[in-house]
Amino acid sequence: MRIGLRLLVGFFLVLGLALFVVLRVLLDEVKPGTRLAMEDSLIDAAYTLAQLATPDMKAGTIAEGFFARSLQGLDTARPGANIGGFRKDRIDYRITITDAEGIVRFDTQPEAIGQDHSRWNDVVRTLRGEYGARSSPASPDDPDNTVMHVAAPIRDGDRVIGVLTVSRPNQRLQPYIDRSEQRILRWSWALLGLSLLIGLLFSWWIASSLSRLRGYANAVSRGERVPLPVLGRLSGSTEFTDLAGALERMRLKLEDKAYVESYVHTLTHELKSPLAAIRGAAELLQEDLPAPDRQRFAGNVQRQAERLHLLVDKLLQLAHVEQMQGLGTREPVDLSALTRELLQRLEPRLRRKSLRVRDELGQGLVVQGDAFLIGQALQNLLDNAIDFSPPQGELWLRLHKDGGQLEWSVRDQGPGIPDYARDRLFERFYSLPRGEGQDKGSGLGLCLVKEVSDLHGGQVVVENVSSPDGCIARWRLPA
């Protein structure tokens, strides 16, 4: 299971458990809490009415006295109130007064007068001086429809002479209870959905950051030049940003170490041949040689020294390009004009080999990039084409736009690329013989071209052509 899914499942389980517990407590408390509030209001009403009924109870006129006359018509009252969206069109209170024996002497429902309530908890406990209350079914046939009864004593001094009970059906509170429960459930589902969405976003953010770091590490392990991923945009500097920075620093340290080791080994190998040639020629020059031999060995020393100089120069250029992680600034580079400028510099070499140049470079074809680096790459491609061209041969330079890219190409009439070398052309220090009487190259030119091409998001290909024989180098760059 991926870490993003693990985080989401864990987050959702914890949230779901917490929400279930809270929801269960809330739902379990809605109905009891509402009934407790009703009981509290019934106590106030019972004790208030008991005070009003005391004079008539003392006088023995509770059934027809002022108190009874005041409550006439209570069952026909129509408040017409709107309570939170619920209509209230009648009074739900029932008021019952019993004497000290528990016999009903007054009731807003007259059919109950004369009944014996001495065994009901609200009456018997109040007569004993305790708090009397009960919740009983309205009828034996409907046990779920209960009525709450709360009693208050009617006193004559310290003596309890009667009990006044105020009752109200619990069913009247059910609409309020149902609505509260529905609202709690509705908001709970909304909270759960919102939390799930937040969990998804949070898990996606973490998984995406880790995935980008993993992709960066894999790309680096494949030797690709990739920029460090930008992380922590949602929350500024984060642990992921610190981790990315640590990975980048580690990569640079390891690359620097591997880079130095590789260069030391390859450079040592490449320097052995010219140094051995120089050393051998120097030993021979110390002897008494004829003038032609001395001149030949001196020329050999000079050529090997020039080869060493070229090797060091190109090695420095390649090292500079390989250490670049990207282009700092880009500027418009006219490839047509830049190529023609390079051809003017190479005019002496072209004349020495009597090479003709077919110019199909066009005008004003521009790319965005580093003019110096692009010039270095084009210089190396042109050098290769001149070196491998036979005397009195022809170079074909072409530049055209293909969709969103520009394709620059140079074609020569040389021997082409041997089959064994096709996959190694861009390796560092790998070179081929340049023709009769010429030394091998440094093996760094095409490697430099590849690095510059990668920095500019381009693609370079060198391949043989069949008719006529020769080789063509194509370089595609974003227009």
PDB file of N, CA and C in Angstrom, residues 13 17 36 46 65 71 92 123 175 179 217 263 283 293-294 328 357 433 477:
ATOM      1  N   LEU A  13      -9.701   6.769   9.422  1.00  0.00           N
ATOM      2  CA  LEU A  13     -10.096   5.909  10.540  1.00  0.00           C
ATOM      3  C   LEU A  13     -10.121   6.686  11.850  1.00  0.00           C
ATOM      4  N   LEU A  17     -13.544   7.436  13.797  1.00  0.00           N
ATOM      5  CA  LEU A  17     -13.757   6.975  15.169  1.00  0.00           C
ATOM      6  C   LEU A  17     -14.112   8.135  16.093  1.00  0.00           C
ATOM      7  N   LEU A  36     -34.995  17.014  30.212  1.00  0.00           N
ATOM      8  CA  LEU A  36     -34.576  17.653  31.459  1.00  0.00           C
ATOM      9  C   LEU A  36     -34.935  19.130  31.458  1.00  0.00           C
ATOM     10  N   ALA A  46     -45.205  24.325  38.243  1.00  0.00           N
ATOM     11  CA  ALA A  46     -45.932  23.652  39.321  1.00  0.00           C
ATOM     12  C   ALA A  46     -45.873  24.451  40.615  1.00  0.00           C
ATOM     13  N   GLY A  65     -63.515  27.677  43.002  1.00  0.00           N
ATOM     14  CA  GLY A  65     -63.022  28.967  43.455  1.00  0.00           C
ATOM     15  C   GLY A  65     -62.353  29.782  42.339  1.00  0.00           C
ATOM     16  N   LEU A  71     -58.679  29.208  35.296  1.00  0.00           N
ATOM     17  CA  LEU A  71     -58.151  28.260  34.310  1.00  0.00           C
ATOM     18  C   LEU A  71     -59.205  27.773  33.335  1.00  0.00           C
ATOM     19  N   ASP A  92     -50.505  22.694  26.076  1.00  0.00           N
ATOM     20  CA  ASP A  92     -50.299  21.264  26.347  1.00  0.00           C
ATOM     21  C   ASP A  92     -50.268  20.945  27.833  1.00  0.00           C
ATOM     22  N   VAL A 123     -47.528  12.138  43.409  1.00  0.00           N
ATOM     23  CA  VAL A 123     -48.384  12.529  44.528  1.00  0.00           C
ATOM     24  C   VAL A 123     -47.837  11.991  45.848  1.00  0.00           C
ATOM     25  N   PRO A 175     -40.790  16.653  17.698  1.00  0.00           N
ATOM     26  CA  PRO A 175     -40.349  17.373  16.491  1.00  0.00           C
ATOM     27  C   PRO A 175     -39.049  18.150  16.698  1.00  0.00           C
ATOM     28  N   ARG A 179     -35.579  17.215  14.747  1.00  0.00           N
ATOM     29  CA  ARG A 179     -34.879  18.210  13.937  1.00  0.00           C
ATOM     30  C   ARG A 179     -33.433  18.384  14.415  1.00  0.00           C
ATOM     31  N   ALA A 217      15.456  11.546  -7.735  1.00  0.00           N
ATOM     32  CA  ALA A 217      16.560  10.645  -7.378  1.00  0.00           C
ATOM     33  C   ALA A 217      16.794   9.602  -8.478  1.00  0.00           C
ATOM     34  N   TYR A 263      37.594  11.796 -14.191  1.00  0.00           N
ATOM     35  CA  TYR A 263      38.487  12.629 -14.984  1.00  0.00           C
ATOM     36  C   TYR A 263      39.954  12.279 -14.748  1.00  0.00           C
ATOM     37  N   GLU A 283      64.354  12.181 -26.033  1.00  0.00           N
ATOM     38  CA  GLU A 283      65.553  11.346 -25.838  1.00  0.00           C
ATOM     39  C   GLU A 283      66.359  11.232 -27.125  1.00  0.00           C
ATOM     40  N   ASP A 293      66.250  14.188 -39.597  1.00  0.00           N
ATOM     41  CA  ASP A 293      65.663  13.436 -38.474  1.00  0.00           C
ATOM     42  C   ASP A 293      65.369  14.354 -37.289  1.00  0.00           C
ATOM     43  N   ARG A 294      66.322  15.247 -37.010  1.00  0.00           N
ATOM     44  CA  ARG A 294      66.106  16.192 -35.898  1.00  0.00           C
ATOM     45  C   ARG A 294      64.862  17.042 -36.158  1.00  0.00           C
ATOM     46  N   GLY A 328      21.310  30.067 -16.870  1.00  0.00           N
ATOM     47  CA  GLY A 328      20.867  31.174 -16.024  1.00  0.00           C
ATOM     48  C   GLY A 328      19.966  32.133 -16.789  1.00  0.00           C
ATOM     49  N   VAL A 357      31.615  24.791 -49.603  1.00  0.00           N
ATOM     50  CA  VAL A 357      30.523  24.862 -48.618  1.00  0.00           C
ATOM     51  C   VAL A 357      29.232  25.207 -49.343  1.00  0.00           C
ATOM     52  N   PRO A 433      40.199   7.908 -35.906  1.00  0.00           N
ATOM     53  CA  PRO A 433      41.228   8.509 -36.761  1.00  0.00           C
ATOM     54  C   PRO A 433      40.624   9.539 -37.715  1.00  0.00           C
ATOM     55  N   LEU A 477      16.800  22.077 -31.958  1.00  0.00           N
ATOM     56  CA  LEU A 477      16.645  22.964 -30.799  1.00  0.00           C
ATOM     57  C   LEU A 477      15.261  23.587 -30.813  1.00  0.00           C
TER      58      LEU A 477
END
